[in-house]
Coordinates of C-alpha atoms in Angstrom, one line a residue:
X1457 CA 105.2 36.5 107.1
X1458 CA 106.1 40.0 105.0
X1459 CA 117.8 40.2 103.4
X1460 CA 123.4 39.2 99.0
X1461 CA 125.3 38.9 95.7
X1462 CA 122.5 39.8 93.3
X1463 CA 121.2 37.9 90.6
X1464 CA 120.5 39.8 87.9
X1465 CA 121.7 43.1 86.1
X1466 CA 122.8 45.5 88.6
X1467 CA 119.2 48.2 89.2
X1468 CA 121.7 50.7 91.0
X1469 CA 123.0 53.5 88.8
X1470 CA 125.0 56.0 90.5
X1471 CA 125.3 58.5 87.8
X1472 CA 122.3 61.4 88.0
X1473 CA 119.4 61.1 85.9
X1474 CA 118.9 63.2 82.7
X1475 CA 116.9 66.6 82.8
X1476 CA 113.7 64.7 81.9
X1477 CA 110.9 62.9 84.4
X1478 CA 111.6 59.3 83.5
X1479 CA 114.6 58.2 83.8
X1480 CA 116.2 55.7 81.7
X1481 CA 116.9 51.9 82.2
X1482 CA 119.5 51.8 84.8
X1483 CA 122.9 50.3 82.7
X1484 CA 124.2 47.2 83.1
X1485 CA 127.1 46.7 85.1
X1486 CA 130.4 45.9 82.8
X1487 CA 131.4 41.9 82.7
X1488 CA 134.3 43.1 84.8
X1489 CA 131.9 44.1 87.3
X1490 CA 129.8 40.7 87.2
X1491 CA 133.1 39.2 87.1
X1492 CA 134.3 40.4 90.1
X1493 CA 130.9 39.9 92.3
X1494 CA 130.7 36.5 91.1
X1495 CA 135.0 35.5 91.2
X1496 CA 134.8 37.7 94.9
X1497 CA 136.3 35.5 98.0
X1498 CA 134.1 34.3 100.7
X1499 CA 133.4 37.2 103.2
X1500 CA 135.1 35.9 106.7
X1501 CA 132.6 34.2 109.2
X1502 CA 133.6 37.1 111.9
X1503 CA 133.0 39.4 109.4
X1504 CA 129.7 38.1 108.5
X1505 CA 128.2 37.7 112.0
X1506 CA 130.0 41.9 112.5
X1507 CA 127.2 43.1 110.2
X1508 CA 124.3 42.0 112.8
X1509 CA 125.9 44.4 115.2
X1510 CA 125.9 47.3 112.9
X1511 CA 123.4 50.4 113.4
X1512 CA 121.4 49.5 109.8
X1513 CA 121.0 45.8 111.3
X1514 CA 119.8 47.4 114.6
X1515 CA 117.5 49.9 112.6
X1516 CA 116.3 47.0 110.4
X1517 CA 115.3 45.2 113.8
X1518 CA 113.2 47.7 115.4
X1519 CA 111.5 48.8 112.3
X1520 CA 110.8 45.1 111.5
X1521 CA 109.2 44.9 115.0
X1522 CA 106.7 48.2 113.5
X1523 CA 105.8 46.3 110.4
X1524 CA 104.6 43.0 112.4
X1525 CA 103.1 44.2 115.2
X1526 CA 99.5 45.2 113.4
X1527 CA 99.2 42.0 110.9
X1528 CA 97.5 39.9 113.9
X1529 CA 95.4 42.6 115.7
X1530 CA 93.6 43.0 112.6
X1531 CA 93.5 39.0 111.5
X1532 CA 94.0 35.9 114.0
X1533 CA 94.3 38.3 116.7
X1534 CA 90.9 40.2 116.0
X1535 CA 88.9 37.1 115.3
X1536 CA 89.7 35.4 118.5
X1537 CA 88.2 38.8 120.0
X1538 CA 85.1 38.9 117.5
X1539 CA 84.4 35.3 118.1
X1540 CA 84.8 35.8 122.1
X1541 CA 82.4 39.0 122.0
X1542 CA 79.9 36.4 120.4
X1543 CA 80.0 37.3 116.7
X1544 CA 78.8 34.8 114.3
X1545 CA 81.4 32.5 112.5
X1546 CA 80.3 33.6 108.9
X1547 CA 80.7 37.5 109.9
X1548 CA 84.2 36.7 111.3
X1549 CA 84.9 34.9 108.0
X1550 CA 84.2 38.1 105.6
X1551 CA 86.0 40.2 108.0
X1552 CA 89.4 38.9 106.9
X1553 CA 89.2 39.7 103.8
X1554 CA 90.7 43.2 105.4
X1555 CA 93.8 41.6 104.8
X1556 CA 93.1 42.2 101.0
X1557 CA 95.0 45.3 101.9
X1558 CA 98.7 44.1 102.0
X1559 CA 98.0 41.8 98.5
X1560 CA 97.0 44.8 96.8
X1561 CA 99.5 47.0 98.2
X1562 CA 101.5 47.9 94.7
X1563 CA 98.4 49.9 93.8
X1564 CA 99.6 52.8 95.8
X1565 CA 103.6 52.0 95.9
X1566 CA 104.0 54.5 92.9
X1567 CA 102.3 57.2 94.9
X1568 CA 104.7 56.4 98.2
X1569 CA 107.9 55.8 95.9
X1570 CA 107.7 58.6 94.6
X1571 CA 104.6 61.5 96.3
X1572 CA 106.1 63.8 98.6
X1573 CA 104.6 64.9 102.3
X1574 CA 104.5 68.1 102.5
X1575 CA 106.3 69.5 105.4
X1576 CA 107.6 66.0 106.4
X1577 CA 109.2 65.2 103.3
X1578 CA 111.4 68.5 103.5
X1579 CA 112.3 67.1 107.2
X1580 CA 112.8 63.9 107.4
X1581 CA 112.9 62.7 103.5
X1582 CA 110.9 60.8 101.2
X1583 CA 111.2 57.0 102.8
X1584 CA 110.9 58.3 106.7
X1585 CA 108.2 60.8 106.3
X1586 CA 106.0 57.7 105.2
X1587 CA 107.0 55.6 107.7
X1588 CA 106.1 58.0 110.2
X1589 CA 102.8 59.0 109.0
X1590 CA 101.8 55.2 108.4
X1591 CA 102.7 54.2 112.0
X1592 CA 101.0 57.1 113.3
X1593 CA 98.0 56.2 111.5
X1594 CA 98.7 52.7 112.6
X1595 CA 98.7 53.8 116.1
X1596 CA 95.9 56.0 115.8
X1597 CA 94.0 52.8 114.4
X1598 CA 94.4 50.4 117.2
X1599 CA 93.2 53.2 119.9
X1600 CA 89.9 53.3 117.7
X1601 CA 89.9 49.6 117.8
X1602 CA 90.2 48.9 121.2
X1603 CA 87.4 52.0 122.4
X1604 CA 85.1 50.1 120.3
X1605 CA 83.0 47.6 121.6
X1606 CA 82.1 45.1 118.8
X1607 CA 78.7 44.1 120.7
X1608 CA 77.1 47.2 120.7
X1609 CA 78.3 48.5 117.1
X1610 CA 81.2 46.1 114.8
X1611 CA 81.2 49.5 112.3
X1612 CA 83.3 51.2 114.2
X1613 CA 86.0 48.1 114.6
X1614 CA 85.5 46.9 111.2
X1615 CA 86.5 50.3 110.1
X1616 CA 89.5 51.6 112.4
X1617 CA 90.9 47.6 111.1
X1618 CA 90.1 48.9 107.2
X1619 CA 92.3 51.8 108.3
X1620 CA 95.1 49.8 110.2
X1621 CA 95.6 47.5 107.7
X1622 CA 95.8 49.8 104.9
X1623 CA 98.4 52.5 107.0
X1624 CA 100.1 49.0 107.7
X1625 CA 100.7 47.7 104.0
X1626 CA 102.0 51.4 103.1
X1627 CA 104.5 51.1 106.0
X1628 CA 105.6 47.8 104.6
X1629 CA 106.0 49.9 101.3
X1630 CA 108.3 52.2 102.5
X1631 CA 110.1 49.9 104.8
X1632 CA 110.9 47.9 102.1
X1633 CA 112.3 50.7 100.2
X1634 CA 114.2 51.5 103.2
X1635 CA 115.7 48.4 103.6
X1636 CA 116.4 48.1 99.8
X1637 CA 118.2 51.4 99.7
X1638 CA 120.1 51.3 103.1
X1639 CA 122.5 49.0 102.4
X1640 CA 124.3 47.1 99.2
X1641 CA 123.2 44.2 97.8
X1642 CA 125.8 41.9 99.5
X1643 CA 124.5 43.1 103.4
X1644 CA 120.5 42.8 101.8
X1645 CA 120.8 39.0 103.3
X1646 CA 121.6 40.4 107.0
X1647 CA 119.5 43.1 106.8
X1648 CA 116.4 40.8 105.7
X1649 CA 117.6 38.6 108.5
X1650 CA 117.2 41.2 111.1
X1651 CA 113.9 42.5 109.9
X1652 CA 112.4 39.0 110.0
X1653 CA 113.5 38.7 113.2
X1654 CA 111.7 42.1 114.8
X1655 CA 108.7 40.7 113.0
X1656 CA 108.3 37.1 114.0
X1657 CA 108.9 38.9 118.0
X1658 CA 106.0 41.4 117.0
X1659 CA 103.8 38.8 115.8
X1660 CA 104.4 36.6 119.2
X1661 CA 103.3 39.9 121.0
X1662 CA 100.6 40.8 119.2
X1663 CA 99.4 37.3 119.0
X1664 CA 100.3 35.8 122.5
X1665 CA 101.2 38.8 124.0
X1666 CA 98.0 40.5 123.4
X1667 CA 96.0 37.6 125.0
X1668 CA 97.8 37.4 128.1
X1669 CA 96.9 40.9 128.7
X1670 CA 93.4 40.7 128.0
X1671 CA 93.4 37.9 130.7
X1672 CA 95.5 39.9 133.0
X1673 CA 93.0 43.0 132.7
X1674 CA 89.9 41.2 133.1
X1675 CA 87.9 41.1 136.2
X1676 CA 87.3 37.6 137.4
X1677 CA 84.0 38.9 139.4
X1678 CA 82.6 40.0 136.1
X1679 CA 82.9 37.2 134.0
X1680 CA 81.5 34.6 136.9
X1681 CA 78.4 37.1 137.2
X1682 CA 78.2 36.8 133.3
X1683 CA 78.4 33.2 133.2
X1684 CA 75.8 33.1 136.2
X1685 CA 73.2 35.0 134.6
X1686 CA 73.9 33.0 131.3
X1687 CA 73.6 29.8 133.4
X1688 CA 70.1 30.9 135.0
X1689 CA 68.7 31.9 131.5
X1690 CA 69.9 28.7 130.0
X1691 CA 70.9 25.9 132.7
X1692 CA 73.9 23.5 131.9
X1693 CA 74.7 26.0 128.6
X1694 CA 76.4 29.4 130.6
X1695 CA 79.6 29.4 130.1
X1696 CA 79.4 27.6 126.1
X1697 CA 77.1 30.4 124.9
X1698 CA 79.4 33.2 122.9
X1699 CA 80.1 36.2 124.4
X1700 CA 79.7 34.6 127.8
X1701 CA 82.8 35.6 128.8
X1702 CA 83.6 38.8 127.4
X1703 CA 84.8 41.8 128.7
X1704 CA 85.6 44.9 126.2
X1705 CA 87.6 46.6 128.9
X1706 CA 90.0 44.5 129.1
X1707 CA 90.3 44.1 125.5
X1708 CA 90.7 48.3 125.5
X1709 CA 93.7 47.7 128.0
X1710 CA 95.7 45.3 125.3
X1711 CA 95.1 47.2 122.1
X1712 CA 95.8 50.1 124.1
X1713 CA 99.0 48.7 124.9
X1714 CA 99.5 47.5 121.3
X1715 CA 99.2 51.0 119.9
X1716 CA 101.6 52.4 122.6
X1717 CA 104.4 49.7 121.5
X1718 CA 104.7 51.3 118.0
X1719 CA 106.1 53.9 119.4
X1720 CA 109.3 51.6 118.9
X1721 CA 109.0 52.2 115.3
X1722 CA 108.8 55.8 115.7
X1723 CA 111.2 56.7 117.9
X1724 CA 113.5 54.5 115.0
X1725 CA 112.6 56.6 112.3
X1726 CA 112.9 59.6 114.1
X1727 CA 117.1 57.8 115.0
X1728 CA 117.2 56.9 111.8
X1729 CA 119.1 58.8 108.6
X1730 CA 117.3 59.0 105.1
X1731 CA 118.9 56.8 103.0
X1732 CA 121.0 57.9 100.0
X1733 CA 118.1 57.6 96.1
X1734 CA 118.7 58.7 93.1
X1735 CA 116.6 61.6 92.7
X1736 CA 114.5 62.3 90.0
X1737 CA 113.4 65.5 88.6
X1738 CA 110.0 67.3 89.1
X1739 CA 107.3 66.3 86.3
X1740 CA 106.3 69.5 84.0
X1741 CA 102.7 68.2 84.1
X1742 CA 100.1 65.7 85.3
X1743 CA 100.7 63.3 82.5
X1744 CA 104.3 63.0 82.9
X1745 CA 104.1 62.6 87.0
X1746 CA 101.8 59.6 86.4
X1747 CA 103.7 58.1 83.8
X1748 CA 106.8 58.3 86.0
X1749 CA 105.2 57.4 88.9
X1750 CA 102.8 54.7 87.5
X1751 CA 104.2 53.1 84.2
X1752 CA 107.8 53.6 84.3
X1753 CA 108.3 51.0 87.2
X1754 CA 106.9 48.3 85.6
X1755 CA 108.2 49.6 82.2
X1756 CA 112.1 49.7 83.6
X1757 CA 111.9 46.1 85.0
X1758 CA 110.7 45.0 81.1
X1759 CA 113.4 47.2 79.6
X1760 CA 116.4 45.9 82.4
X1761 CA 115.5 41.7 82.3
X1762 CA 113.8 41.5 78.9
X1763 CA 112.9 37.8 78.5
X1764 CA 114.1 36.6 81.6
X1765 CA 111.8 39.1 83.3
X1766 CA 109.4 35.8 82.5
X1767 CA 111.7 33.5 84.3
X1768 CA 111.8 36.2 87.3
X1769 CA 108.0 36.6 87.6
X1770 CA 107.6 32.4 87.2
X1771 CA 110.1 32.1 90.2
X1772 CA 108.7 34.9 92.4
X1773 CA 104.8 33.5 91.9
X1774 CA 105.5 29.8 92.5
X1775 CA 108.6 29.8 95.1
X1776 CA 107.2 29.6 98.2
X1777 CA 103.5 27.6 97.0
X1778 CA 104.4 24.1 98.7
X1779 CA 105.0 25.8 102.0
X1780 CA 101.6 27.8 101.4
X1781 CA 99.7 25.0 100.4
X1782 CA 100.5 22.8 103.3
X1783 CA 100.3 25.6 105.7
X1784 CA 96.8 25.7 105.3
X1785 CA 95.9 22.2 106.1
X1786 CA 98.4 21.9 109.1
X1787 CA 96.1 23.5 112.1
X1788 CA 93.5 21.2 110.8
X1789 CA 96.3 18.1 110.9
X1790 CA 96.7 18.9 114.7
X1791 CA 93.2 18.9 115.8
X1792 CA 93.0 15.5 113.8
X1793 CA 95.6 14.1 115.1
X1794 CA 94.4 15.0 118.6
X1795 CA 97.3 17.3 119.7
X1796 CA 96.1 19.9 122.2
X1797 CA 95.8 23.3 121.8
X1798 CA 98.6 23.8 124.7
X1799 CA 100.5 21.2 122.7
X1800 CA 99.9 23.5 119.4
X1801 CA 100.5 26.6 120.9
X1802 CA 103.7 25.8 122.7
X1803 CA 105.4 23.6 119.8
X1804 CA 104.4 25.5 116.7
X1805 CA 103.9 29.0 118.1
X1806 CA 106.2 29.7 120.2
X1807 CA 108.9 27.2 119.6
X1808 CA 108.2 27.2 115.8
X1809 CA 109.0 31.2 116.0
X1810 CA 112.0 30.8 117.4
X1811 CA 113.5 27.8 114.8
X1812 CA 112.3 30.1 112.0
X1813 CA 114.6 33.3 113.6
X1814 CA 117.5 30.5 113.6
X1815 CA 116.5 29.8 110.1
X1816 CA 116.1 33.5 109.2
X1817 CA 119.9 34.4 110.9
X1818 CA 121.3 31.4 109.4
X1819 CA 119.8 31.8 105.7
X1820 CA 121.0 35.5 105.8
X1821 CA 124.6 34.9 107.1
X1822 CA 124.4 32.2 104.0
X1823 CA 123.6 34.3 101.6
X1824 CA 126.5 36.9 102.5
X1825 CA 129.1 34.1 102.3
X1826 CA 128.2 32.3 99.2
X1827 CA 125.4 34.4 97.2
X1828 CA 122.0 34.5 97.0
X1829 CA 120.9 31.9 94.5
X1830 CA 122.8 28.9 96.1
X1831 CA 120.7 29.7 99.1
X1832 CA 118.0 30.3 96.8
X1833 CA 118.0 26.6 95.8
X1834 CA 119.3 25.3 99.5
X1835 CA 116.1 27.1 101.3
X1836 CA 113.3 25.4 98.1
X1837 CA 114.7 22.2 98.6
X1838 CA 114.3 21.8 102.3
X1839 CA 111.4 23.9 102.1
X1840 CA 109.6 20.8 99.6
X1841 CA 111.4 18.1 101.5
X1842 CA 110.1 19.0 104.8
X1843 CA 106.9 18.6 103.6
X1844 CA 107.4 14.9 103.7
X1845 CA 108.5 14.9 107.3
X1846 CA 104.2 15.6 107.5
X1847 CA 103.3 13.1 105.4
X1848 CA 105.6 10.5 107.7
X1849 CA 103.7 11.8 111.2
X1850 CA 100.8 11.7 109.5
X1851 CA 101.1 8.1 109.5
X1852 CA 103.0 8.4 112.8
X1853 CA 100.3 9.5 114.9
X1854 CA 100.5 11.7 117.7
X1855 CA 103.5 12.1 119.3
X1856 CA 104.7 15.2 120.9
X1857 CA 108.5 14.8 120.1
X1858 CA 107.8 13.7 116.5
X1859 CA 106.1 16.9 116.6
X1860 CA 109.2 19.3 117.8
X1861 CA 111.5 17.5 115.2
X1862 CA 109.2 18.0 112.3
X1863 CA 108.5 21.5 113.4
X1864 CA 112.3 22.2 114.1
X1865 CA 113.3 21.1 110.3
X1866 CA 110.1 22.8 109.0
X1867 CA 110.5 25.9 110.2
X1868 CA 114.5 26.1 110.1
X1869 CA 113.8 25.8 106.2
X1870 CA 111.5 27.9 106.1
X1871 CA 113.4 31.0 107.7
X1872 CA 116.6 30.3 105.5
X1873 CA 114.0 30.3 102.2
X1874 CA 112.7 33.3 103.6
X1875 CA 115.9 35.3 103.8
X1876 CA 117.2 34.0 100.4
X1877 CA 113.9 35.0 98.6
X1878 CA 113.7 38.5 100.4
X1879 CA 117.3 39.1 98.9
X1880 CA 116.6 38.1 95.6
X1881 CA 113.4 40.5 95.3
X1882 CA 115.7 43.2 96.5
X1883 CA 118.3 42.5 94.2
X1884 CA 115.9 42.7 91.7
X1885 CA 114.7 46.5 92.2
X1886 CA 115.4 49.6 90.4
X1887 CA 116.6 52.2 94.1
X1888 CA 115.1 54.9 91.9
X1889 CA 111.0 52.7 92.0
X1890 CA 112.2 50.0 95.2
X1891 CA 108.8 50.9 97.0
X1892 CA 106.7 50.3 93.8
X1893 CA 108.9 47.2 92.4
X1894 CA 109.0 45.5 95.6
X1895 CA 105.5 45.6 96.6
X1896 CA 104.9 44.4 93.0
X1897 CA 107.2 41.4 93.9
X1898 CA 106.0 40.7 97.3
X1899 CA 102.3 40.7 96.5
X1900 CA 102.8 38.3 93.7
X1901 CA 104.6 35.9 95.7
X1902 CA 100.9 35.0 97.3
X1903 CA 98.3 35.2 95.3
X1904 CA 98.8 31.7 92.9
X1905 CA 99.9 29.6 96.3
X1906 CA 96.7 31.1 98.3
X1907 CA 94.3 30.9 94.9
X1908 CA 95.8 26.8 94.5
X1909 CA 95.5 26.3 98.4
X1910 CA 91.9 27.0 99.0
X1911 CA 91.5 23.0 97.2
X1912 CA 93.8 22.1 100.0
X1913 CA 90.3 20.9 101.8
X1914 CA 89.0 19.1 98.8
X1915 CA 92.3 17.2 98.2
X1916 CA 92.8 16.1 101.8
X1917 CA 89.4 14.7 102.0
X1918 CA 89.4 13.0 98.7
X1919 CA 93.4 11.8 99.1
X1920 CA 94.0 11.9 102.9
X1921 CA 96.7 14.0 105.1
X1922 CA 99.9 11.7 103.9
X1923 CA 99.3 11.9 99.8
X1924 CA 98.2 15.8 100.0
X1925 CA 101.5 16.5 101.9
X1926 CA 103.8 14.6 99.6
X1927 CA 101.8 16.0 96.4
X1928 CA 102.7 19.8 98.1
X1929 CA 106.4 18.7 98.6
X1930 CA 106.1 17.6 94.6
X1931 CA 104.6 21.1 94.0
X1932 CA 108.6 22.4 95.0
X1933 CA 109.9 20.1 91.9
X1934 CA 109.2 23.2 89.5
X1935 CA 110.7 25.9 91.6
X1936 CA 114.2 23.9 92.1
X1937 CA 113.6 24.0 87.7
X1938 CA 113.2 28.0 87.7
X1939 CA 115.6 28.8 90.2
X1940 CA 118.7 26.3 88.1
X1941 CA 117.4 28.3 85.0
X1942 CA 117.8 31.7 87.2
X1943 CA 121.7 30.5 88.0
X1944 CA 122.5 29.5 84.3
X1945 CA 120.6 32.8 83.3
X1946 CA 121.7 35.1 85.6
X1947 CA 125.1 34.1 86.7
X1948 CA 125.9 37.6 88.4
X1949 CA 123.6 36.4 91.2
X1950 CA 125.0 33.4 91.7

């Protein structure tokens, strides 16, 4: 779902660690050195777009492509299958709570910030050898999914998805650490850019992609003699009854081929040169490993922001909750207002992807000309404001070209808040705990929006589409608050 000037004390000593296994609060940079980052001239346009060209862009691409390729094949994509292969609605339901996985992924970040593989670590380093175990594991995963058969046994595919989705949040772990430490703060807006982009691509092949395949690979013959002997056993009902059309072979032939395209992502890490940490030295004993590994993290973010690391965790947990909250009443807005699911598909799928990578490459070019919090506050504006462009077509009615302008303006926010927010949580990290910081950040970011939208139901029913979509666009009022306190507070950033 899942890229600048930084805004807050610089998390990027340079100078080794003392002989002892915590390391201290990285220092604050001098007011020279804020000075400077926040008095610095606009970076040339054909300088700017340059940086998408260069290799870490290009790496940043390709390994984004990794990270969402497996998101749908063990969520939307997965429940389509289920469903076909005529499993109940409810089961379905509880299966997606395997996406639990990426929300609780900061419980193991300490362990991949900072465990090494053995034999792979001494290779390849700390950040690739993770990367290359996960997408193995990942790959491995979807070859169990698709030689299981869900009607004969769901075990076996309930449990290879367990496994993807957990191999798949600790790739996002140490890609994000990757990212974070490939690159300085001011290029975090491209590279973000870049990444979104391989993963938006991924998610259209794993979503649409992996359904054109499974029609491709099925056998017409079989699925008329299925819906034939369906139809004799119950007349005038054949082809409705679940499972009717199934065929778990040609399912097999698309996961198949999903599990052979992350071989993208390994054949990049294998390219690919271990970025430049600040190493730390071994632990003499259990205790201190764990306290390095588990409590300094969270301890050195306290120690560096103080206060403000209040105003930081305020701004990360709310930012993107209007866009949430509508999201999850929209699908159910076009079946009601009696768009069609080509209609859908073709409007908010496919063209919505590609307004959001417009978004994303415009946000992050943004935020390398004129900083990350003035984009900051550009992408939660449009993001809330959009939200009444829904509440106007909801009183609209259907129209197809209403549709593609409200999708264009919705989703062009939405990538350019995107690549401003991934920034900022990058700016925010420590190099020497990235893996376990960020996926502290990035899990937070969902779990008050998706706690306050599951009432999204209750409040359209009781208020209708129009007044739920210009209460979310009010819910935005706050965040435009945190992130004008975050400027005043935090003017390196700016």
């Amino acid at each position: 779902m899942n890229a600048d000037p930084h805004s807050a004390p610089a998390a990027r000593p340079t100078a080794p660690p003392p002989a002892s296994a915590v390391a201290p609060p990285a220092p604050a940079p001098s007011a020279q050195a804020e000075g400077a980052l926040v008095n610095a001239p606009p970076v040339p346009w054909g300088q700017v777009l340059r940086t998408y060209l260069e290799p870490a862009s290009l790496r940043m691409f390709a390994l984004g492509f990794s990270a969402g390729l497996p998101l749908l094949l063990v969520l939307g994509t997965l429940s389509f299958r289920l469903r076909e292969a005529g499993i109940d609605r409810a089961t379905i339901g509880f299966l997606s709570w395997v996406g639990l996985a990426y929300a609780f992924k900061w419980c193991w970040a300490p362990l991949v910030d900072r465990l090494p593989i053995p034999l792979l670590t001494r290779t390849l380093g700390r950040r690739r050898s993770w990367l290359l175990v996960s997408q193995v594991a990942i790959a491995v995963g979807l070859v169990g999914m698709a030689l299981s058969d869900p009607r004969q046994a769901l075990g076996p595919v309930v449990w290879c998805a367990l496994a993807v989705a957990f191999a798949s949040a600790t790739q996002d772990i140490a890609l994000d650490a990757f990212r974070i430490e490939s690159a300085d703060v001011r290029h975090q807006g491209v590279l973000a850019a870049t990444y979104q982009t391989g993963y938006r691509l991924a998610m259209i092949w794993a979503g649409a992609g992996v359904l054109w395949l499974a029609a491709w690979a099925e056998v017409p013959a079989a699925t008329a003699a299925a819906v034939a002997d369906l139809a004799a056993a119950a007349p005038a009902a054949g082809s409705l009854v679940p499972g009717a059309r199934y065929q778990n072979t040609a399912w097999q032939t698309a996961y198949l081929v999903m599990a052979a395209s992350m071989l993208l992502g390994v054949v990049t890490v294998l390219w690919s040169k271990e970025p430049q940490r600040t190493e730390l030295p071994p632990a003499r004993n259990l205790a201190e490993w764990l306290r390095g590994a588990l409590v300094e993290p969270f301890a050195d973010f306290l120690r560096r922001y103080r206060w403000q690391a209040v105003l930081i965790l305020l701004l990360i947990g709310t930012y993107r909750i209007s866009d949430v909250v509508m999201g999850i009443m929209a699908n159910p807005f076009y079946v009601d207002m009696g768009y069609t699911k080509q209609e859908v598909a073709t409007v908010t799928k496919v063209y919505g992807v590609v307004m959001t990578l417009v978004g994303a490459f415009l946000g992050g070019a943004l935020t390398v000309r004129f900083g990350v919090h003035r984009i900051l506050m550009l992408g939660a504006a449009l993001s809330a404001a959009t939200n009444l462009l829904f509440a106007w077509l909801a009183g609209h009615g259907h129209d197809v070209t209403a549709l593609i302008g409200v999708i264009s303006a919705d989703n062009l926010s939405a990538g350019i808040a995107s690549a401003a927010f991934i920034a900022y949580l990058s700016g925010l990290t420590n190099v020497q705990y990235s893996a376990t910081q960020y996926a502290l950040f990035s899990s937070m970011m969902l779990l008050a929006p998706k706690w306050l939208a599951g009432f999204s139901g209750v409040a359209v029913d009781a208020v209708g589409y129009a007044s739920f979509f210009s209460a979310t666009a009010l819910l935005g009022v706050p965040v435009l608050v945190l992130v004008w306190i975050s400027m005043k507070k935090m003017p390196s950033g700016a």
